[in-house]
Each structure stands twice: as structure tokens, then as C-alpha cells.
Amino acid sequence: MTAPHAPTPSQTIGPFHGHALPVVDGGAIAPVAHPETITVHGYVYDGAGEPVPDALVEIWQPAPDGSRTGAPGSLRRDPVTGRAAGRDGVTFTGFGRVATDADGRWAVRTLPPGGVPYLSVALFARGLLRHLYTRVYLWEEPGDTLLASLAADRRATLLARPEPPRTYRFDLRLQGAGETVFLEFSGAGRP
Amino acid sequence: MTRTTAPVPPRPRSCPPYRGTRYRTPARPLVAVQDPEAVELTGPVFGAADITPLDHDLTRQHTGEPIGERITVTGRVRDRRGHPVRGQLVELWQANAAGRYAHRLDQHLAPLDPNFTGCGRCLTDDEGRYAFTTVRPGAYPWRNHVNAWRPAHLHFSFFGTAFTQRLVTQMYFPGDPLLALDPVLLSVTDEAARARLVAAYAHDLSVPEWSLGYRWDVVLDGPCATLFEEDGR
Ligand SMILES: [Fe+2]
């Protein structure tokens, strides 16, 4: 690339994003009381097996009808006070954002994605020079090229474990035993 | 951009001088996704309800004025072809002028400012432009090594048209002697790339008897659905 359009480098999110980025209802992607709602939850662990209490998990996914346009309203603010207002409870935006708690735990409530079996994840944390991408596979589909390309033990790190009813467990391991498969997309989109 | 050979998946980098990376950097290589139907080639959108008109001015979020040197920071957000990223969310967070975050876990013995929270957001305009008014943050110590100080910096978060273009980074101020000593900035090993994290003082953006201006343009990396459509690929 030539210099004028050379990409801006990434830098760590640091430990103090918590008063800026997480919001009320950030993990409440599903409309309120929607009967198809699923819960996806888990922990983030570091290479020493310790929970990561200052990570940020972002989710992006198609709507149940397969639409990938998304919709505004994930991070609504109250114009009266300037504070986070929460979602409108109706719109499915396709986007979620949650911080891990002091135990390294995160959870979102959403609707199953249409057309694909996975939720896309961007994971940010102090100590990561750049965020990491991965996918939460809620079920396996025979034609999925990513899953098909992975050895069984690596593939297993992308498969959420069903915890009926309508709940899935997905842990993220940054390093070491059971390290989650993390993704890069520089070659995606080619014909 | 045309690529004729399959890309080599880059390894996530660990930077020994920045100690926090040690147990958090994956040891295995990233797995390349080559799927043109990948969901990550699209991304979330935001709108008028996601911000308020005052969110871009961090000096007007309380009843009084924050202490510090008032600055404006503006620039354009573009994709790697130079096309503007329009109507997308930009978020900013920072320490106050004394170098302390309004975050309970920040125990640096510098004063909190009751008139400064240090969080802002805005949507880019049709030319990809963002603009914030704030105060210049102070440097602050951290425990990476003895006498470690972070240079003054603003934390920024950007969204592109694709989730692959997501960017969280930090902006620095020109001429700061701490830039050469900072393991976080030095974790970007290419000098030219580091320079792209340093804003330029822009006298044309300074407002007489009001504020000092800085310009910082941003280029989001990563493929997106529209990039390929417009390239006819
Ligand atoms: Fe910081």
C-alpha cells in the first residue's frame, strides 16, 4: 500500500475502557421477551488459566431472517441526561457489547443467526496489541469451510456447548491448552 | 488491491517490554478465513439515537468546566482505498489533565476532576470526518517497569463498514519526550506505522483565545463487502 492509505495501527484497549464502552443492555441483543431468545455465555481465560476481568466482547451476527444490514440502536443514549438509555426493546440490531465481570464472565441474550451457524466475536483486552476475532458456532453445518479445515481438537474450541433449554456455553482461552482458534480475514472476499 | 497468492496468516505478536502481553497473546497462528460470504465482511451500524449532540464535547458534560488545556481533535476516517467511512461511530476515552481516569480501578494519586469524565462519541460525516473538543490528558505512571510513564494519549474506537475493519487504538501528541520510552507505542515495531499514531498540531484548527487544534486521520484496515463490490471482483 502507498503511504497515504497505509492502515492506522492497532493499540491495546487498556484497563480503563470500562467507563466508556460498555453500556446498559449491551448484551441484550434479542428484543425483550422474544420467545426465540437464546443465552450465550462463558469465561475468558488467559494463558495461566486465570480469568480475564477486563476484557470486552463484541458480537456481530445476521438477523434471524439472514439480513446482514444491522440496525441502529445498540448503544442508545438519553438526550436528557446524556447517559446510556438502553435498547428500545424491539429492534434487532445484530450487535452486542459486554465487558467481562470480575470473574472473567460474559453473557449475551440474542436470537439465532439466519443463514449461518455462528456468531462473530471481536475480543479486546489489556495486553492484546490487537483485538482477536473468533466465532461461536451454535451448531455444525456440513458445508462450513472453516470448521472443515480444522483438526478435531482445534474445531472443538469453536463449538458452543448446548446447555438446554436455549442456553450455550462458550469459553475463550487466549493462550495455551485448549487455545481458542482465532481468525484473520485479509484474504476473505476474493472470488 | 489485487492479491494473487494466498496470504500468509500473520502470527499475533507479543512485545516483551509490554508485560501485559505475556499470558494474553495467542501462541498459535491465526487461521485465515477466505470465505467471500463471511458475516465479518459486513458490520454493525449506528444512528442518531446512539449519541447525543453534546457527546463530542467532553468539556460540557458537567455543570462546570474541566481543568486543563482545551483542545479540539479532528480528522477523517477512510478505508484503505481512501474512501470515507460515513456515518460510523467513533468513541473516545481518556485520563483527565492530571493523568487520572474517572474509573474506580485507577488509583494513581492525581486528583479527579468533578467536571470531567473523559468519554465522548460522535458519528462521522459524509466525508468521514469526526471532531471532538476535550482537554489535553496528562501523562500517568503504570507498573510495567520501574518509573514507567505513559505519554499523554487519547483512546479511540472506530467502526468501518465491515466487522473486519474494527479498530481500537491510541492517539499521541507530537513532540512528547515519553513517546520514545513507551512500551505500548513501541509495540508497533515499524517506525512509519508508529508515526501514524501521532497527531499533528494544526494551527488552522486552533481557535483564537479558545482552543488548540490537532489533526489525526485514520485508515481502517481489512476487507469489506462494499470494497469488493466496487472493485468488481
Ligand atoms: Fe490510557
Tab-separated table of C-alpha atoms and ligand atoms in Angstrom:
chain	number	residue	atom	x	y	z
A	1	MET	CA	0.000	0.000	0.000
A	2	THR	CA	1.124	3.547	-0.590
A	3	ALA	CA	1.713	5.789	2.384
A	4	PRO	CA	-1.462	7.961	2.228
A	5	HIS	CA	-3.697	4.922	2.714
A	6	ALA	CA	-1.468	2.864	4.952
A	7	PRO	CA	-3.572	1.488	7.799
A	8	THR	CA	-3.572	3.033	11.255
A	9	PRO	CA	-2.017	0.523	13.675
A	10	SER	CA	-3.995	-1.017	16.497
A	11	GLN	CA	-3.144	-0.392	20.159
A	12	THR	CA	-4.328	-2.164	23.280
A	13	ILE	CA	-7.719	-1.214	24.691
A	14	GLY	CA	-6.034	-0.931	28.111
A	15	PRO	CA	-7.675	-1.464	31.513
A	16	PHE	CA	-9.831	1.671	31.703
A	17	HIS	CA	-12.312	1.330	28.826
A	18	GLY	CA	-14.980	0.310	31.338
A	19	HIS	CA	-16.376	3.796	31.875
A	20	ALA	CA	-16.594	4.464	28.139
A	21	LEU	CA	-17.522	1.444	26.057
A	22	PRO	CA	-19.829	-0.995	27.894
A	23	VAL	CA	-23.443	0.145	28.082
A	24	VAL	CA	-26.745	-0.770	29.652
A	25	ASP	CA	-28.344	-3.612	27.641
A	26	GLY	CA	-25.135	-4.144	25.646
A	27	GLY	CA	-25.680	-7.902	25.810
A	28	ALA	CA	-29.456	-7.768	25.366
A	29	ILE	CA	-29.418	-8.228	21.595
A	30	ALA	CA	-32.756	-10.066	21.468
A	31	PRO	CA	-35.951	-7.996	21.663
A	32	VAL	CA	-37.470	-8.067	25.138
A	33	ALA	CA	-39.275	-11.351	25.954
A	34	HIS	CA	-38.815	-12.720	22.421
A	35	PRO	CA	-39.748	-16.423	22.606
A	36	GLU	CA	-36.791	-17.498	20.422
A	37	THR	CA	-34.217	-15.863	22.709
A	38	ILE	CA	-31.052	-17.830	23.416
A	39	THR	CA	-28.398	-17.127	26.037
A	40	VAL	CA	-24.721	-17.475	25.122
A	41	HIS	CA	-22.269	-17.186	27.993
A	42	GLY	CA	-18.826	-18.195	29.141
A	43	TYR	CA	-15.498	-17.109	30.582
A	44	VAL	CA	-12.363	-15.534	29.151
A	45	TYR	CA	-9.130	-17.159	30.401
A	46	ASP	CA	-5.506	-16.155	29.926
A	47	GLY	CA	-2.501	-18.421	29.285
A	48	ALA	CA	-2.016	-19.017	33.002
A	49	GLY	CA	-5.600	-20.251	33.294
A	50	GLU	CA	-6.681	-17.116	35.161
A	51	PRO	CA	-9.964	-15.417	34.303
A	52	VAL	CA	-9.632	-12.109	32.440
A	53	PRO	CA	-11.684	-9.496	34.318
A	54	ASP	CA	-11.119	-6.543	31.989
A	55	ALA	CA	-11.967	-7.874	28.527
A	56	LEU	CA	-14.595	-6.550	26.142
A	57	VAL	CA	-16.571	-8.985	23.998
A	58	GLU	CA	-18.342	-7.719	20.871
A	59	ILE	CA	-20.821	-9.821	18.911
A	60	TRP	CA	-21.942	-9.278	15.313
A	61	GLN	CA	-24.452	-11.536	13.572
A	62	PRO	CA	-27.179	-11.725	10.921
A	63	ALA	CA	-30.797	-11.281	11.941
A	64	PRO	CA	-32.914	-14.463	12.103
A	65	ASP	CA	-34.118	-13.767	8.520
A	66	GLY	CA	-30.483	-13.737	7.319
A	67	SER	CA	-30.296	-9.956	6.880
A	68	ARG	CA	-26.799	-8.567	7.453
A	69	THR	CA	-27.635	-4.866	7.311
A	70	GLY	CA	-27.920	-4.483	11.073
A	71	ALA	CA	-29.870	-1.592	12.595
A	72	PRO	CA	-29.007	1.402	14.781
A	73	GLY	CA	-29.864	1.413	18.457
A	74	SER	CA	-27.290	-0.860	20.125
A	75	LEU	CA	-25.816	1.969	22.211
A	76	ARG	CA	-28.736	4.368	22.681
A	77	ARG	CA	-28.197	7.470	24.819
A	78	ASP	CA	-30.727	9.520	26.715
A	79	PRO	CA	-30.676	13.056	25.241
A	80	VAL	CA	-31.956	14.463	28.547
A	81	THR	CA	-29.164	13.193	30.793
A	82	GLY	CA	-26.554	12.067	28.261
A	83	ARG	CA	-26.412	8.679	29.983
A	84	ALA	CA	-26.852	5.264	28.429
A	85	ALA	CA	-30.552	4.728	27.736
A	86	GLY	CA	-30.585	1.018	26.921
A	87	ARG	CA	-32.133	-0.531	23.850
A	88	ASP	CA	-35.669	0.156	22.679
A	89	GLY	CA	-36.572	-3.478	23.406
A	90	VAL	CA	-37.967	-4.005	19.897
A	91	THR	CA	-35.214	-3.545	17.282
A	92	PHE	CA	-32.814	-6.372	16.491
A	93	THR	CA	-29.515	-4.553	15.790
A	94	GLY	CA	-27.277	-7.610	15.290
A	95	PHE	CA	-24.614	-6.050	17.522
A	96	GLY	CA	-23.794	-6.688	21.159
A	97	ARG	CA	-21.079	-5.490	23.509
A	98	VAL	CA	-20.346	-6.745	27.020
A	99	ALA	CA	-17.448	-6.437	29.424
A	100	THR	CA	-16.290	-9.474	31.389
A	101	ASP	CA	-17.037	-9.222	35.091
A	102	ALA	CA	-14.547	-9.670	37.959
A	103	ASP	CA	-14.801	-13.457	37.451
A	104	GLY	CA	-13.969	-13.158	33.746
A	105	ARG	CA	-17.546	-13.988	32.811
A	106	TRP	CA	-19.653	-12.650	29.934
A	107	ALA	CA	-23.178	-13.319	28.673
A	108	VAL	CA	-25.425	-12.155	25.850
A	109	ARG	CA	-29.064	-12.893	25.052
A	110	THR	CA	-29.804	-12.950	21.352
A	111	LEU	CA	-31.732	-14.663	18.555
A	112	PRO	CA	-30.289	-17.489	16.449
A	113	PRO	CA	-28.498	-16.111	13.347
A	114	GLY	CA	-30.153	-16.683	9.965
A	115	GLY	CA	-28.216	-18.378	7.157
A	116	VAL	CA	-25.074	-19.177	9.154
A	117	PRO	CA	-24.500	-21.287	12.268
A	118	TYR	CA	-22.218	-18.812	14.046
A	119	LEU	CA	-21.945	-15.507	15.900
A	120	SER	CA	-18.873	-13.388	15.059
A	121	VAL	CA	-16.784	-12.247	18.017
A	122	ALA	CA	-14.205	-9.496	18.442
A	123	LEU	CA	-12.347	-9.772	21.754
A	124	PHE	CA	-10.495	-6.806	23.234
A	125	ALA	CA	-8.324	-6.802	26.370
A	126	ARG	CA	-5.433	-5.119	28.106
A	127	GLY	CA	-2.314	-6.972	26.970
A	128	LEU	CA	-3.652	-7.614	23.470
A	129	LEU	CA	-1.876	-5.424	20.927
A	130	ARG	CA	-4.746	-6.002	18.525
A	131	HIS	CA	-8.208	-7.426	19.128
A	132	LEU	CA	-8.877	-11.065	18.257
A	133	TYR	CA	-11.622	-12.473	16.045
A	134	THR	CA	-13.308	-15.791	16.589
A	135	ARG	CA	-16.708	-17.392	16.048
A	136	VAL	CA	-19.227	-19.015	18.365
A	137	TYR	CA	-20.667	-21.957	16.401
A	138	LEU	CA	-24.084	-22.747	17.835
A	139	TRP	CA	-24.429	-25.822	15.647
A	140	GLU	CA	-22.384	-27.588	12.960
A	141	GLU	CA	-23.264	-27.409	9.291
A	142	PRO	CA	-21.703	-29.898	6.846
A	143	GLY	CA	-20.654	-27.273	4.254
A	144	ASP	CA	-18.865	-24.936	6.655
A	145	THR	CA	-15.394	-24.410	5.164
A	146	LEU	CA	-13.786	-23.039	8.319
A	147	LEU	CA	-14.826	-25.929	10.564
A	148	ALA	CA	-13.945	-28.428	7.829
A	149	SER	CA	-10.405	-27.020	7.612
A	150	LEU	CA	-9.617	-27.566	11.301
A	151	ALA	CA	-8.338	-30.615	13.170
A	152	ALA	CA	-10.881	-32.025	15.612
A	153	ASP	CA	-9.264	-30.620	18.764
A	154	ARG	CA	-8.995	-27.143	17.239
A	155	ARG	CA	-12.524	-27.298	15.807
A	156	ALA	CA	-13.851	-28.107	19.266
A	157	THR	CA	-12.737	-24.691	20.543
A	158	LEU	CA	-15.263	-23.007	18.223
A	159	LEU	CA	-18.263	-25.151	19.145
A	160	ALA	CA	-20.568	-23.819	21.828
A	161	ARG	CA	-21.780	-26.452	24.283
A	162	PRO	CA	-25.581	-26.656	24.466
A	163	GLU	CA	-26.972	-26.284	27.980
A	164	PRO	CA	-30.687	-26.795	27.377
A	165	PRO	CA	-33.023	-25.060	27.435
A	166	ARG	CA	-31.891	-22.433	24.884
A	167	THR	CA	-28.524	-21.762	26.524
A	168	TYR	CA	-24.997	-22.210	25.139
A	169	ARG	CA	-21.637	-22.136	26.905
A	170	PHE	CA	-18.601	-20.732	25.086
A	171	ASP	CA	-15.271	-20.069	26.813
A	172	LEU	CA	-12.453	-18.090	25.240
A	173	ARG	CA	-8.899	-19.241	26.004
A	174	LEU	CA	-6.327	-16.702	24.913
A	175	GLN	CA	-3.278	-18.963	25.103
A	176	GLY	CA	-2.072	-22.459	25.967
A	177	ALA	CA	-4.048	-25.672	26.446
A	178	GLY	CA	-7.330	-25.550	24.552
A	179	GLU	CA	-6.387	-22.214	23.000
A	180	THR	CA	-9.338	-20.844	21.034
A	181	VAL	CA	-8.971	-20.686	17.256
A	182	PHE	CA	-8.587	-17.018	16.358
A	183	LEU	CA	-9.217	-15.758	12.841
A	184	GLU	CA	-7.931	-13.273	10.286
A	185	PHE	CA	-9.720	-12.038	7.179
A	186	SER	CA	-7.149	-10.377	4.904
A	187	GLY	CA	-7.892	-12.952	2.198
A	188	ALA	CA	-11.663	-13.036	2.639
A	189	GLY	CA	-13.924	-11.763	-0.102
A	190	ARG	CA	-11.821	-12.964	-3.012
A	191	PRO	CA	-13.775	-14.706	-5.776
B	1	MET	CA	-5.886	-4.077	-4.217
B	2	THR	CA	-5.337	-7.337	-6.015
B	3	ARG	CA	-3.761	-10.291	-4.379
B	4	THR	CA	-2.663	-13.231	-6.486
B	5	THR	CA	-1.223	-15.508	-3.818
B	6	ALA	CA	-2.830	-16.781	-0.658
B	7	PRO	CA	-1.880	-14.557	2.278
B	8	VAL	CA	0.410	-15.925	4.944
B	9	PRO	CA	-1.528	-15.793	8.204
B	10	PRO	CA	0.310	-13.357	10.471
B	11	ARG	CA	1.229	-14.540	13.961
B	12	PRO	CA	-0.176	-12.459	16.767
B	13	ARG	CA	2.773	-10.522	18.169
B	14	SER	CA	3.993	-10.450	21.720
B	15	CYS	CA	6.070	-7.459	22.787
B	16	PRO	CA	8.261	-8.428	25.766
B	17	PRO	CA	8.706	-4.881	27.088
B	18	TYR	CA	4.905	-4.588	27.488
B	19	ARG	CA	4.485	-7.183	30.228
B	20	GLY	CA	0.724	-7.500	29.974
B	21	THR	CA	1.023	-9.336	26.652
B	22	ARG	CA	2.752	-12.383	28.162
B	23	TYR	CA	-0.242	-14.547	29.063
B	24	ARG	CA	-2.710	-12.923	26.734
B	25	THR	CA	-1.159	-13.298	23.289
B	26	PRO	CA	-2.218	-16.486	21.481
B	27	ALA	CA	0.645	-18.905	20.818
B	28	ARG	CA	-0.947	-20.449	17.730
B	29	PRO	CA	-1.100	-18.724	14.334
B	30	LEU	CA	-4.317	-17.001	13.320
B	31	VAL	CA	-6.472	-19.090	10.976
B	32	ALA	CA	-7.186	-17.377	7.645
B	33	VAL	CA	-10.846	-17.164	6.612
B	34	GLN	CA	-11.143	-16.947	2.818
B	35	ASP	CA	-14.939	-17.149	2.613
B	36	PRO	CA	-16.462	-14.353	0.454
B	37	GLU	CA	-19.745	-14.967	2.286
B	38	ALA	CA	-18.214	-14.391	5.730
B	39	VAL	CA	-20.521	-12.435	8.037
B	40	GLU	CA	-17.486	-10.399	9.142
B	41	LEU	CA	-17.435	-8.614	5.758
B	42	THR	CA	-20.479	-6.684	6.974
B	43	GLY	CA	-20.791	-4.865	10.262
B	44	PRO	CA	-22.961	-3.038	12.775
B	45	VAL	CA	-24.483	0.370	12.107
B	46	PHE	CA	-25.283	3.232	14.452
B	47	GLY	CA	-27.601	6.219	14.276
B	48	ALA	CA	-28.818	9.433	15.818
B	49	ALA	CA	-30.271	7.642	18.863
B	50	ASP	CA	-26.853	6.165	19.739
B	51	ILE	CA	-25.315	9.550	20.520
B	52	THR	CA	-26.426	12.904	21.873
B	53	PRO	CA	-25.387	16.234	20.344
B	54	LEU	CA	-23.152	17.046	23.337
B	55	ASP	CA	-21.254	13.747	23.318
B	56	HIS	CA	-18.480	15.100	21.099
B	57	ASP	CA	-17.662	17.858	23.610
B	58	LEU	CA	-16.054	16.394	26.729
B	59	THR	CA	-15.814	19.839	28.322
B	60	ARG	CA	-19.620	20.272	28.520
B	61	GLN	CA	-20.790	17.123	30.241
B	62	HIS	CA	-20.938	18.550	33.772
B	63	THR	CA	-22.094	21.729	35.426
B	64	GLY	CA	-18.630	23.305	35.375
B	65	GLU	CA	-15.630	23.456	33.078
B	66	PRO	CA	-12.895	20.849	33.465
B	67	ILE	CA	-9.379	21.935	34.372
B	68	GLY	CA	-6.833	21.667	31.573
B	69	GLU	CA	-5.651	22.869	28.212
B	70	ARG	CA	-8.694	22.894	25.886
B	71	ILE	CA	-8.073	21.118	22.577
B	72	THR	CA	-10.018	20.099	19.501
B	73	VAL	CA	-9.106	16.902	17.683
B	74	THR	CA	-10.432	16.231	14.207
B	75	GLY	CA	-9.645	14.102	11.197
B	76	ARG	CA	-11.051	11.796	8.560
B	77	VAL	CA	-11.771	8.078	8.784
B	78	ARG	CA	-11.167	6.251	5.498
B	79	ASP	CA	-10.848	2.716	4.242
B	80	ARG	CA	-7.608	1.519	2.753
B	81	ARG	CA	-8.575	2.785	-0.706
B	82	GLY	CA	-9.066	6.250	0.704
B	83	HIS	CA	-12.865	6.209	0.589
B	84	PRO	CA	-14.538	7.951	3.522
B	85	VAL	CA	-16.240	5.864	6.199
B	86	ARG	CA	-19.561	7.670	6.541
B	87	GLY	CA	-21.985	7.812	9.463
B	88	GLN	CA	-19.979	5.477	11.646
B	89	LEU	CA	-19.403	5.542	15.364
B	90	VAL	CA	-16.204	6.983	16.832
B	91	GLU	CA	-15.639	6.645	20.582
B	92	LEU	CA	-13.021	8.397	22.715
B	93	TRP	CA	-11.887	7.882	26.313
B	94	GLN	CA	-9.032	9.440	28.208
B	95	ALA	CA	-7.458	10.487	31.501
B	96	ASN	CA	-8.053	13.992	32.843
B	97	ALA	CA	-5.495	16.794	32.681
B	98	ALA	CA	-3.754	15.420	35.782
B	99	GLY	CA	-3.395	11.949	34.266
B	100	ARG	CA	-6.189	10.129	36.098
B	101	TYR	CA	-9.145	8.184	34.705
B	102	ALA	CA	-12.616	8.521	36.197
B	103	HIS	CA	-12.505	4.751	36.742
B	104	ARG	CA	-12.533	3.258	40.235
B	105	LEU	CA	-9.640	0.935	39.487
B	106	ASP	CA	-7.349	3.838	38.580
B	107	GLN	CA	-5.638	4.582	41.910
B	108	HIS	CA	-2.984	6.961	40.584
B	109	LEU	CA	-2.538	9.677	43.228
B	110	ALA	CA	-3.582	12.506	40.971
B	111	PRO	CA	-6.783	14.492	41.507
B	112	LEU	CA	-10.073	13.515	39.946
B	113	ASP	CA	-11.878	16.355	38.198
B	114	PRO	CA	-15.587	16.538	39.104
B	115	ASN	CA	-16.213	18.252	35.775
B	116	PHE	CA	-14.525	15.647	33.603
B	117	THR	CA	-15.494	12.053	32.904
B	118	GLY	CA	-13.340	11.668	29.806
B	119	CYS	CA	-15.717	9.799	27.482
B	120	GLY	CA	-17.031	11.017	24.130
B	121	ARG	CA	-18.598	9.731	20.935
B	122	CYS	CA	-19.729	11.011	17.554
B	123	LEU	CA	-20.758	9.814	14.111
B	124	THR	CA	-18.545	10.567	11.098
B	125	ASP	CA	-19.981	12.962	8.499
B	126	ASP	CA	-20.291	12.411	4.738
B	127	GLU	CA	-16.564	12.978	4.294
B	128	GLY	CA	-15.693	10.566	7.096
B	129	ARG	CA	-14.848	13.436	9.446
B	130	TYR	CA	-15.021	13.244	13.224
B	131	ALA	CA	-14.380	16.054	15.721
B	132	PHE	CA	-14.007	16.230	19.487
B	133	THR	CA	-13.467	19.038	21.980
B	134	THR	CA	-11.749	17.982	25.172
B	135	VAL	CA	-8.771	18.786	27.413
B	136	ARG	CA	-5.285	17.505	26.828
B	137	PRO	CA	-4.784	14.456	29.081
B	138	GLY	CA	-1.867	14.205	31.484
B	139	ALA	CA	0.832	11.545	31.402
B	140	TYR	CA	0.404	8.849	34.044
B	141	PRO	CA	2.568	6.192	35.712
B	142	TRP	CA	1.961	2.466	35.350
B	143	ARG	CA	3.646	-0.560	36.835
B	144	ASN	CA	5.107	-2.140	33.707
B	145	HIS	CA	8.630	-1.426	34.976
B	146	VAL	CA	10.268	0.975	37.428
B	147	ASN	CA	9.480	4.609	36.586
B	148	ALA	CA	7.226	3.695	33.660
B	149	TRP	CA	5.067	6.577	32.392
B	150	ARG	CA	2.500	6.532	29.623
B	151	PRO	CA	2.788	9.525	27.305
B	152	ALA	CA	-0.351	11.663	27.043
B	153	HIS	CA	-2.791	9.775	24.813
B	154	LEU	CA	-6.412	9.508	23.737
B	155	HIS	CA	-8.011	6.070	23.388
B	156	PHE	CA	-10.133	5.749	20.232
B	157	SER	CA	-12.548	3.122	18.914
B	158	PHE	CA	-13.666	3.036	15.254
B	159	PHE	CA	-16.181	1.024	13.256
B	160	GLY	CA	-15.927	0.600	9.489
B	161	THR	CA	-18.455	-0.814	7.065
B	162	ALA	CA	-17.256	-4.334	7.940
B	163	PHE	CA	-16.567	-6.004	11.282
B	164	THR	CA	-13.117	-6.853	9.837
B	165	GLN	CA	-12.306	-3.115	9.891
B	166	ARG	CA	-12.875	-2.692	13.615
B	167	LEU	CA	-10.109	-0.631	15.192
B	168	VAL	CA	-9.239	0.290	18.776
B	169	THR	CA	-6.091	2.361	19.109
B	170	GLN	CA	-4.439	5.310	20.857
B	171	MET	CA	-3.565	8.796	19.607
B	172	TYR	CA	-0.464	10.621	20.830
B	173	PHE	CA	0.708	14.243	20.842
B	174	PRO	CA	3.647	15.483	18.756
B	175	GLY	CA	6.960	16.241	20.428
B	176	ASP	CA	6.258	14.285	23.611
B	177	PRO	CA	9.595	13.036	25.037
B	178	LEU	CA	7.832	9.997	26.539
B	179	LEU	CA	6.995	8.615	23.088
B	180	ALA	CA	10.467	7.100	22.765
B	181	LEU	CA	10.132	5.338	26.140
B	182	ASP	CA	6.649	3.848	25.906
B	183	PRO	CA	6.382	0.043	25.524
B	184	VAL	CA	2.790	0.356	24.308
B	185	LEU	CA	3.647	2.683	21.430
B	186	LEU	CA	6.859	0.717	20.741
B	187	SER	CA	4.786	-2.455	20.433
B	188	VAL	CA	4.188	-1.117	16.914
B	189	THR	CA	7.605	-2.075	15.609
B	190	ASP	CA	7.544	-0.158	12.308
B	191	GLU	CA	8.607	3.451	12.779
B	192	ALA	CA	6.459	4.778	9.924
B	193	ALA	CA	3.432	2.982	11.375
B	194	ARG	CA	4.127	4.451	14.831
B	195	ALA	CA	4.211	7.907	13.284
B	196	ARG	CA	0.636	7.367	12.099
B	197	LEU	CA	-0.479	7.287	15.754
B	198	VAL	CA	0.878	10.778	16.444
B	199	ALA	CA	-1.470	13.677	15.694
B	200	ALA	CA	-0.221	16.855	14.007
B	201	TYR	CA	-0.573	20.226	15.670
B	202	ALA	CA	-2.757	22.187	13.230
B	203	HIS	CA	-2.640	25.927	13.705
B	204	ASP	CA	-5.524	26.365	11.255
B	205	LEU	CA	-7.677	24.335	13.664
B	206	SER	CA	-6.725	26.378	16.712
B	207	VAL	CA	-9.445	28.829	17.738
B	208	PRO	CA	-8.152	32.234	18.936
B	209	GLU	CA	-8.432	32.629	22.695
B	210	TRP	CA	-10.259	29.301	22.947
B	211	SER	CA	-8.511	26.043	21.967
B	212	LEU	CA	-5.526	24.367	20.330
B	213	GLY	CA	-6.187	22.187	17.288
B	214	TYR	CA	-4.868	18.773	16.341
B	215	ARG	CA	-5.452	16.791	13.162
B	216	TRP	CA	-5.349	12.988	13.101
B	217	ASP	CA	-6.506	10.976	10.084
B	218	VAL	CA	-7.292	7.291	10.381
B	219	VAL	CA	-7.247	4.471	7.830
B	220	LEU	CA	-9.146	1.293	8.659
B	221	ASP	CA	-7.573	-1.951	7.505
B	222	GLY	CA	-9.421	-5.095	6.494
B	223	PRO	CA	-11.698	-6.177	3.650
B	224	CYS	CA	-15.387	-5.354	3.480
B	225	ALA	CA	-18.293	-6.355	1.252
B	226	THR	CA	-18.540	-2.968	-0.489
B	227	LEU	CA	-14.796	-2.886	-1.150
B	228	PHE	CA	-15.098	-5.977	-3.305
B	229	GLU	CA	-18.343	-4.982	-4.988
B	230	GLU	CA	-16.892	-1.653	-6.077
B	231	ASP	CA	-13.711	-3.317	-7.256
B	232	GLY	CA	-15.839	-5.555	-9.464
B	233	ARG	CA	-14.197	-8.614	-8.033
C	1	FE	FE	-4.670	5.096	28.797
